[in-house]
Amino acid sequence: MLTLLPTYRLLLLALSLPAASPRAQAQAPPSVIPADSLVHVAAGPQYNRGWLHQLMWGFHYRKEWAEPVTAPVFNLRTAVPGGLKPVKEGGSFQTRNLRLVAPDGRQYVLRSVDKDATAALPEDLRNGWIGRLMKDQTSVIHPYGAYIVPRLAQAAGVYHTNPRLYFLPDDPALGEFRQAFANALYLFEERPEGDQRMVSSFGASNQVVSSKHAFTQLVATPRVHVDARHYLRSRLFDMWLGDWSRREDQWRWAAFRGPDSTTVLRAIPRDRDHAFFKFDDGVLTRIVSFVKTNYQTFTRDIKLHDVEGLNRAARPMDKSLLVYLTAQDFHQVADSMRLALTDKVIAEALQVWPKEVYALSGEEFQQKLQSRREQLPRVAEEFYRQLARDVEIPGTDQPERFVVEAAGPWQAWVRVYALRPDGNNGRLIGQRLFDARQTGSVSLFGLGGNDEFQLVGQPDRRLRIRIYDGQGQDLVQQLQVPPRALKTRVTIYDSGDGNLLKVDKKQVDIEAYQPKANEYDGPGWLLRHRLY
């Protein structure tokens, strides 16, 4: 979670970080806990540190971690009808997950409330001062932050999991996972994968797939597309929560049958570990925040100059999936969310916290969520502005026709069609009117298939157009060129694999080049999304 600068080492040693393991410091529960009872336990008492340490390394959510809460005991035999069987350990470098399967095949997961980022370190560093500091900085995460998200997401029109807080005892039914998982707090939730027709918060989809599966389909065929406005709603919701870690593996995708036998994918955000992040409230962590601008602290204000850092992890997805949305789309979605996330909704969401946690965080979160809600329209405007600077429009590994049409001063239309075998336009994949006062460049990527690129009229030279042919033998041609046309700012990057270029070289630049792996075809494009 935190990359420590070498100059901090003496300060760290002076503060004498403890060497004891987190499990050794945690409260010791009774050796035998009856099923279906209640326990009173803290999620992370080891994060309750002295004033000097907190001054230097952050006050964070240490009080919330150290505060004991009342939680029901998790009973594998009665959690769902027929009981649950532990089958697999998983999780990221921070959260430890235990996958569970019900008799009907539906899958669930227990996600650890406490985190441990030291798994990302080499083994010889995990128990040293760097490992201890990284573990200590788990306190930047609110231990029960994910717990309030479902009610907020429901109001915002965003898909969501439904975590419930439990204490997992030392249960023999855990089998081989008993030693690693017993005696800790967990969030129990549905695992968003496969047939989820019984889960309305996943859209009651009969097929929920991973990001790798979804993006593989997106680049394989134009008959699969993402509901872009729904994805935008999810992304603005992320910003409202201050959730800056939204890389591709933090999502699942609910598939639905669309018109003309197409498939529509809608986003399911998961893993809210970095929502409500509180990082810059220590002397040294504030210094680090100037360098790691993606470490966004959940404050009353969403500063416009922080929007880039807040969205850096999801930028490849945003550029691909939001490419055909307009500024008006961004404004409409943000304004509808602002109206839906009422004070009453926020208050109801916070009431699900254990009363001990609400006493510590309730008022703070109420004020921050209300303030950030009012800023959603201007944040959406800034988000659009950043994405509009330089636009990338991918095709698929099937044949497409890209049409760039002059639309007067400053402006040009870009339309992308599926290309039928008879050479006519098939289904319109997407279109957008670009304005050089907002957009500096538009890059078109044919990827696979024998694609066509048409330049209709004289695109305004203040708008740079880049054409990347990719795999296949492509056609690039100019149509309706006006007399005495001036030189455009269109560049064709020709890989030399048999493309046919019907253009005036006095008006259009042609450059020979070797396509990069992530410019060549569908599997290559997945490299941009860290999925191949």
XYZ file of C-alpha atoms in Angstrom:
532
model
C 0.000 0.000 0.000
C 2.842 2.365 0.669
C 6.239 2.561 -0.961
C 8.586 3.879 1.696
C 11.321 6.367 0.757
C 14.765 5.327 2.027
C 15.243 8.575 4.004
C 12.434 7.548 6.334
C 14.337 4.637 7.801
C 15.913 6.462 10.741
C 12.578 8.064 11.601
C 10.951 4.671 11.528
C 13.526 3.153 13.817
C 13.233 6.108 16.172
C 9.507 5.483 16.443
C 10.204 1.819 17.319
C 7.561 0.033 15.283
C 6.593 -3.213 17.005
C 7.926 -6.501 15.750
C 5.060 -8.655 16.968
C 2.768 -10.118 14.337
C -0.721 -8.629 13.922
C -2.416 -11.904 14.864
C -0.431 -12.067 18.067
C -1.568 -8.575 19.033
C -5.221 -9.058 18.171
C -7.715 -9.726 20.913
C -7.794 -13.376 21.841
C -11.369 -14.686 21.584
C -12.613 -17.604 23.675
C -11.238 -20.930 22.555
C -14.738 -22.298 21.968
C -17.537 -20.077 20.656
C -21.028 -21.497 20.273
C -22.487 -21.231 16.768
C -25.073 -18.522 16.136
C -23.959 -16.466 19.141
C -22.584 -12.916 19.329
C -19.040 -11.769 20.048
C -17.584 -8.396 20.971
C -14.256 -7.980 19.185
C -12.110 -5.312 17.522
C -11.029 -5.629 13.897
C -7.485 -4.368 14.463
C -6.441 -3.239 17.971
C -2.796 -3.371 16.848
C -3.310 -0.157 14.859
C -3.976 1.876 18.012
C -0.627 3.647 18.345
C 0.909 6.443 20.413
C 0.386 10.128 19.643
C 3.878 10.691 18.207
C 3.551 7.740 15.834
C 0.147 8.971 14.699
C 1.459 12.485 14.191
C 4.199 11.215 11.904
C 2.445 8.291 10.158
C -1.176 9.377 10.270
C -4.136 9.241 12.642
C -6.138 7.473 9.911
C -8.978 5.216 11.150
C -7.040 3.805 14.083
C -9.872 4.404 16.568
C -12.319 2.513 14.370
C -9.930 -0.425 14.047
C -9.367 -0.568 17.797
C -13.028 -0.210 18.823
C -14.687 -3.549 19.716
C -17.956 -4.176 17.883
C -20.704 -6.715 18.314
C -20.879 -9.213 15.455
C -22.742 -12.491 14.934
C -20.756 -15.700 14.726
C -20.636 -17.234 11.259
C -22.075 -20.740 11.067
C -21.057 -22.657 7.939
C -23.897 -25.112 8.463
C -26.743 -22.574 8.539
C -25.451 -19.492 6.659
C -27.488 -20.557 3.598
C -29.932 -23.446 3.125
C -27.919 -26.659 3.004
C -24.810 -25.048 4.449
C -21.539 -23.962 2.865
C -18.337 -25.797 2.057
C -14.970 -23.980 1.989
C -13.222 -24.755 -1.289
C -10.493 -22.251 -2.058
C -8.315 -19.557 -0.546
C -7.913 -16.444 -2.639
C -7.764 -12.670 -2.579
C -5.426 -9.890 -3.564
C -2.140 -8.813 -2.009
C -4.162 -7.220 0.822
C -7.482 -8.991 1.376
C -7.652 -12.674 2.195
C -10.685 -14.451 0.796
C -12.211 -17.819 1.485
C -14.465 -19.084 -1.273
C -17.519 -21.068 -0.220
C -19.925 -23.209 -2.253
C -23.560 -24.010 -1.485
C -25.229 -27.310 -2.458
C -26.950 -25.612 -5.413
C -23.554 -24.525 -6.783
C -23.861 -20.849 -5.905
C -20.632 -19.338 -4.639
C -19.992 -16.965 -1.766
C -16.899 -15.446 -0.236
C -15.652 -14.430 3.189
C -13.431 -11.341 2.787
C -11.141 -10.444 5.670
C -11.847 -7.116 7.342
C -8.184 -6.806 8.310
C -5.738 -6.440 5.436
C -2.102 -7.274 4.874
C -0.240 -5.590 2.028
C 3.059 -7.227 2.967
C 2.281 -10.208 0.702
C 3.405 -7.949 -2.156
C 6.899 -7.752 -0.637
C 9.750 -10.248 -0.989
C 9.695 -12.697 1.914
C 12.851 -11.314 3.496
C 11.239 -7.864 3.864
C 7.850 -8.868 5.235
C 8.907 -9.101 8.880
C 11.317 -6.173 8.763
C 10.704 -2.461 9.288
C 9.265 -2.004 5.775
C 6.785 -4.837 6.294
C 5.771 -3.514 9.708
C 5.172 -0.051 8.294
C 3.127 -1.362 5.375
C 1.019 -3.390 7.777
C 0.568 -0.371 10.037
C -0.721 1.654 7.085
C -3.690 -0.694 6.783
C -5.244 1.865 9.132
C -5.761 4.213 6.139
C -8.729 1.980 5.232
C -11.984 2.213 7.163
C -12.547 -1.333 8.463
C -16.301 -1.152 7.885
C -16.412 1.173 4.874
C -17.662 -1.472 2.423
C -20.522 -2.227 4.794
C -22.412 1.020 3.992
C -22.031 0.858 0.198
C -25.052 -1.323 -0.797
C -27.750 1.175 0.246
C -25.873 4.032 -1.427
C -25.279 2.015 -4.613
C -28.911 0.974 -4.804
C -30.027 4.610 -4.732
C -27.384 5.592 -7.301
C -28.417 2.861 -9.752
C -25.107 1.012 -9.424
C -24.748 -2.771 -9.139
C -23.195 -3.988 -5.888
C -22.400 -6.875 -3.613
C -24.197 -7.213 -0.264
C -21.573 -7.693 2.467
C -22.610 -8.721 5.972
C -20.306 -8.588 8.989
C -19.494 -11.836 10.813
C -16.952 -13.298 13.191
C -15.549 -16.615 11.944
C -14.753 -18.893 14.909
C -12.353 -21.786 15.142
C -14.769 -24.167 13.435
C -13.681 -27.727 12.533
C -15.887 -27.392 9.429
C -13.213 -25.064 7.996
C -11.068 -28.121 7.418
C -7.685 -27.291 5.871
C -8.461 -23.554 6.097
C -9.047 -23.590 9.851
C -5.660 -22.330 11.013
C -5.389 -19.556 8.433
C -8.915 -18.130 8.723
C -10.297 -18.837 12.203
C -10.976 -16.176 14.847
C -11.282 -12.997 12.773
C -13.898 -10.612 11.390
C -15.060 -11.078 7.793
C -17.522 -9.645 5.322
C -19.711 -12.388 3.869
C -21.090 -11.705 0.380
C -22.169 -13.263 -2.904
C -19.406 -14.008 -5.362
C -20.344 -12.192 -8.594
C -19.773 -14.923 -11.131
C -21.863 -17.319 -13.204
C -25.651 -17.518 -13.011
C -26.917 -14.716 -10.748
C -30.588 -14.626 -11.694
C -31.510 -14.686 -8.003
C -29.438 -11.582 -7.140
C -31.193 -8.352 -8.100
C -28.162 -6.237 -7.153
C -26.284 -7.931 -10.032
C -29.134 -7.145 -12.425
C -30.488 -10.716 -12.103
C -28.172 -11.687 -14.971
C -27.856 -15.333 -15.908
C -24.196 -14.812 -16.817
C -21.715 -12.758 -14.794
C -18.171 -12.832 -16.166
C -14.689 -11.588 -15.305
C -13.045 -8.550 -16.889
C -10.734 -10.791 -18.891
C -13.686 -12.655 -20.361
C -15.617 -9.417 -20.993
C -12.787 -7.589 -22.743
C -11.874 -10.655 -24.780
C -15.421 -10.620 -26.144
C -15.382 -6.847 -26.692
C -12.365 -7.045 -28.971
C -13.505 -10.265 -30.687
C -16.812 -9.031 -32.068
C -18.814 -5.789 -32.391
C -21.910 -7.688 -31.285
C -20.775 -7.322 -27.684
C -20.752 -3.866 -26.098
C -20.776 -2.217 -22.684
C -23.651 -0.102 -21.387
C -21.512 3.028 -21.262
C -23.911 5.242 -19.289
C -24.266 2.535 -16.637
C -20.471 2.208 -16.444
C -20.151 5.998 -16.138
C -22.634 5.920 -13.264
C -20.441 3.345 -11.523
C -17.314 5.431 -12.103
C -18.842 8.633 -10.728
C -20.000 6.603 -7.737
C -16.362 5.481 -7.247
C -15.253 9.123 -7.178
C -17.966 10.034 -4.712
C -16.677 7.324 -2.355
C -13.057 8.324 -2.978
C -12.345 4.803 -4.282
C -9.191 5.260 -6.357
C -8.220 1.598 -6.857
C -10.559 0.586 -9.682
C -8.301 -1.442 -11.962
C -9.752 -4.108 -14.223
C -9.751 -6.995 -11.748
C -11.953 -4.964 -9.375
C -14.922 -5.481 -11.723
C -17.291 -8.173 -12.897
C -19.732 -7.834 -15.810
C -23.382 -8.843 -15.987
C -24.346 -9.994 -19.487
C -27.791 -9.396 -21.006
C -29.340 -10.169 -24.372
C -29.647 -6.993 -26.416
C -31.488 -6.204 -29.669
C -30.499 -8.069 -32.850
C -28.850 -10.878 -30.869
C -26.217 -8.542 -29.404
C -24.861 -8.836 -25.865
C -24.867 -5.904 -23.456
C -22.438 -5.896 -20.516
C -23.117 -3.889 -17.358
C -20.469 -3.220 -14.736
C -20.472 -4.755 -11.262
C -17.937 -2.980 -9.029
C -16.497 -5.118 -6.257
C -13.842 -4.882 -3.531
C -14.345 -1.497 -1.837
C -11.158 -1.747 0.218
C -9.899 1.681 -0.874
C -13.133 3.609 -0.572
C -13.045 6.356 2.107
C -9.226 6.303 2.131
C -7.671 8.543 4.829
C -3.977 8.958 4.153
C -2.597 12.519 4.320
C -3.244 13.247 8.027
C 0.331 12.519 9.148
C 3.500 14.510 8.563
C 5.236 11.806 6.532
C 2.157 10.419 4.810
C 1.294 13.926 3.627
C 4.732 14.165 2.027
C 4.192 10.801 0.325
C 0.767 11.969 -0.949
C 2.473 14.706 -2.984
C 4.335 11.979 -4.888
C 1.639 9.280 -4.953
C -1.186 11.452 -6.234
C -3.462 8.439 -6.660
C -3.546 8.018 -2.860
C -6.654 10.183 -2.568
C -7.937 11.052 0.895
C -11.695 11.042 1.468
C -12.385 14.681 2.357
C -15.366 17.024 2.151
C -14.184 18.313 -1.224
C -13.292 16.480 -4.437
C -10.624 18.830 -5.719
C -10.656 19.151 -9.497
C -6.876 18.921 -9.716
C -7.111 15.547 -7.946
C -9.545 13.995 -10.433
C -6.701 12.656 -12.601
C -5.015 10.848 -9.719
C -8.329 9.575 -8.406
C -8.996 7.843 -11.735
C -5.509 6.789 -12.791
C -5.957 3.081 -12.086
C -9.100 2.896 -14.234
C -7.888 5.203 -17.028
C -7.384 2.451 -19.697
C -10.938 1.193 -19.094
C -12.406 4.695 -19.035
C -10.786 5.633 -22.338
C -12.125 2.502 -24.042
C -15.599 2.217 -22.535
C -16.670 5.878 -22.370
C -15.389 6.874 -25.804
C -18.797 7.509 -27.422
C -20.377 9.466 -24.545
C -20.799 13.224 -24.834
C -20.368 16.023 -22.313
C -24.162 16.087 -22.040
C -24.186 12.386 -21.105
C -21.690 13.058 -18.327
C -23.744 15.973 -17.021
C -27.047 14.078 -17.105
C -25.689 11.034 -15.274
C -23.980 13.149 -12.604
C -27.034 15.312 -12.018
C -29.363 12.326 -11.721
C -27.037 10.785 -9.132
C -26.869 14.032 -7.183
C -30.663 14.030 -6.920
C -30.907 10.324 -6.058
C -28.349 10.350 -3.233
C -30.506 12.228 -0.757
C -29.661 13.050 2.853
C -32.138 10.356 3.882
C -30.386 7.707 1.747
C -27.011 8.619 3.234
C -28.399 8.506 6.790
C -30.012 5.105 6.181
C -26.774 3.693 4.777
C -24.756 4.787 7.798
C -27.241 3.193 10.182
C -26.099 -0.293 9.159
C -22.817 0.264 11.000
C -22.406 -1.246 14.454
C -23.417 1.449 16.952
C -19.837 1.651 18.240
C -18.546 2.512 14.759
C -21.357 4.942 14.032
C -20.474 6.872 17.183
C -16.930 7.351 15.846
C -17.572 7.899 12.107
C -21.256 8.570 11.521
C -21.326 12.365 11.685
C -18.036 12.716 9.766
C -19.253 10.508 6.914
C -22.672 12.156 6.771
C -21.095 15.568 6.241
C -18.492 14.386 3.742
C -20.900 12.358 1.623
C -23.381 15.223 1.468
C -20.698 17.718 0.479
C -19.128 15.443 -2.162
C -22.562 14.666 -3.623
C -23.119 18.321 -4.497
C -19.807 18.358 -6.373
C -20.644 15.449 -8.689
C -21.681 17.598 -11.707
C -18.470 19.629 -11.757
C -16.377 16.492 -11.122
C -18.108 14.811 -14.077
C -17.332 17.850 -16.226
C -13.655 17.655 -15.294
C -13.632 13.881 -15.822
C -15.045 14.357 -19.327
C -12.555 17.116 -20.093
C -9.604 14.909 -19.166
C -10.842 11.958 -21.227
C -11.635 14.199 -24.201
C -8.098 15.565 -24.595
C -6.768 12.576 -26.515
C -9.265 9.941 -27.615
C -8.631 6.340 -28.676
C -11.326 4.449 -30.602
C -10.730 0.704 -30.993
C -12.389 -1.569 -33.501
C -12.535 -5.329 -33.057
C -10.992 -8.347 -34.743
C -13.916 -8.281 -37.191
C -14.081 -5.920 -40.218
C -15.253 -2.378 -39.424
C -15.658 0.861 -41.340
C -14.355 4.010 -39.629
C -15.799 7.190 -41.129
C -14.248 10.579 -40.327
C -16.486 13.323 -41.726
C -15.813 17.060 -41.708
C -18.496 18.973 -39.775
C -17.426 22.569 -40.246
C -14.947 24.713 -38.292
C -13.303 22.919 -35.359
C -15.492 19.819 -35.663
C -15.578 16.348 -37.211
C -17.835 13.343 -36.857
C -16.391 9.894 -36.229
C -18.701 6.955 -36.877
C -17.812 3.266 -36.636
C -19.885 0.584 -38.368
C -19.688 -3.173 -38.540
C -18.777 -3.973 -42.141
C -21.061 -6.418 -43.931
C -19.684 -9.031 -46.396
C -21.314 -7.142 -49.289
C -19.285 -4.040 -48.427
C -22.196 -2.032 -46.987
C -22.448 -0.582 -43.511
C -23.844 -2.914 -40.917
C -24.823 -1.977 -37.361
C -23.626 1.403 -36.100
C -21.194 0.589 -33.294
C -20.794 4.163 -32.087
C -20.506 7.788 -33.109
C -19.363 11.067 -31.632
C -18.900 14.666 -32.756
C -15.419 15.875 -31.829
C -14.460 19.502 -31.316
C -10.826 20.608 -31.537
C -11.456 23.077 -28.716
C -11.878 20.055 -26.416
C -9.982 17.298 -28.205
C -6.429 17.462 -29.465
C -6.282 14.100 -31.203
C -8.441 11.135 -32.182
C -6.674 7.808 -32.781
C -8.470 5.039 -34.669
C -7.307 1.445 -34.161
C -8.524 -1.101 -36.697
C -7.145 -4.070 -34.726
C -8.022 -7.272 -36.627
C -10.025 -7.855 -39.795
C -9.925 -6.122 -43.168
C -11.090 -2.676 -42.120
C -11.967 0.463 -44.072
C -11.147 4.032 -43.099
C -12.989 6.781 -44.948
C -12.073 10.479 -44.796
C -15.146 12.413 -45.947
C -14.541 16.060 -46.804
C -11.780 18.121 -45.235
C -11.489 17.564 -41.426
C -10.464 20.731 -39.600
C -6.665 20.722 -39.349
C -6.844 21.803 -35.726
C -8.024 18.247 -34.967
C -5.290 15.624 -35.358
C -6.494 12.263 -36.716
C -4.291 9.168 -36.407
C -5.139 5.926 -38.224
C -3.522 2.672 -37.060
C -4.255 -0.204 -39.420
C -3.386 -3.157 -37.184
C -3.799 -6.676 -38.530
C -5.396 -7.396 -41.914
C -5.380 -5.713 -45.315
C -7.130 -2.384 -44.856
C -8.476 0.283 -47.186
C -7.965 3.990 -46.484
C -9.634 6.422 -48.871
C -10.606 10.074 -49.228
C -14.128 10.976 -50.367
C -15.721 14.286 -51.296
C -12.466 16.219 -51.176
C -13.179 19.923 -51.923
C -11.250 21.710 -54.701
C -7.939 23.254 -53.651
C -8.119 21.395 -50.340
C -5.518 22.308 -47.757
C -3.260 19.809 -46.026
C -4.985 18.052 -43.136
C -3.496 16.761 -39.878
C -4.370 13.168 -40.736
C -1.589 10.599 -40.358
C -1.883 7.024 -41.602
C 0.430 4.590 -39.805
C 0.941 1.922 -42.450
C 2.366 -1.392 -41.289
C 2.991 -2.419 -44.903
C 0.972 -5.636 -44.872
C -0.919 -5.022 -48.111
C -3.063 -1.995 -47.261
C -4.667 -0.022 -50.102
C -4.242 3.750 -49.655
C -6.440 5.884 -51.926
C -5.371 9.251 -50.571
C -3.628 12.397 -51.760
C -0.174 12.307 -50.192
C -0.060 16.110 -50.394
C -2.969 16.279 -47.956
C -2.450 13.214 -45.786
C 0.752 12.060 -44.096
C 1.744 8.406 -44.401
C 4.276 6.891 -42.044
C 5.676 3.386 -42.204
C 5.756 1.814 -38.780
C 5.881 -1.449 -36.876
C 2.706 -1.778 -34.788
C 3.180 -2.126 -31.062
C 1.728 -5.224 -29.474
C -1.150 -3.244 -27.966
C -1.998 -1.605 -31.318
C -2.040 -4.716 -33.484
C -5.047 -6.928 -32.744
C -7.596 -7.822 -30.098
C -5.328 -9.870 -27.827
C -2.746 -7.105 -28.084
C -5.320 -4.502 -27.068
C -5.917 -6.477 -23.874
C -2.360 -5.550 -22.865
C -3.643 -2.021 -22.300
C -5.979 -3.495 -19.743
C -3.442 -5.761 -18.032
C -5.594 -8.736 -18.999
C -3.427 -10.667 -21.452
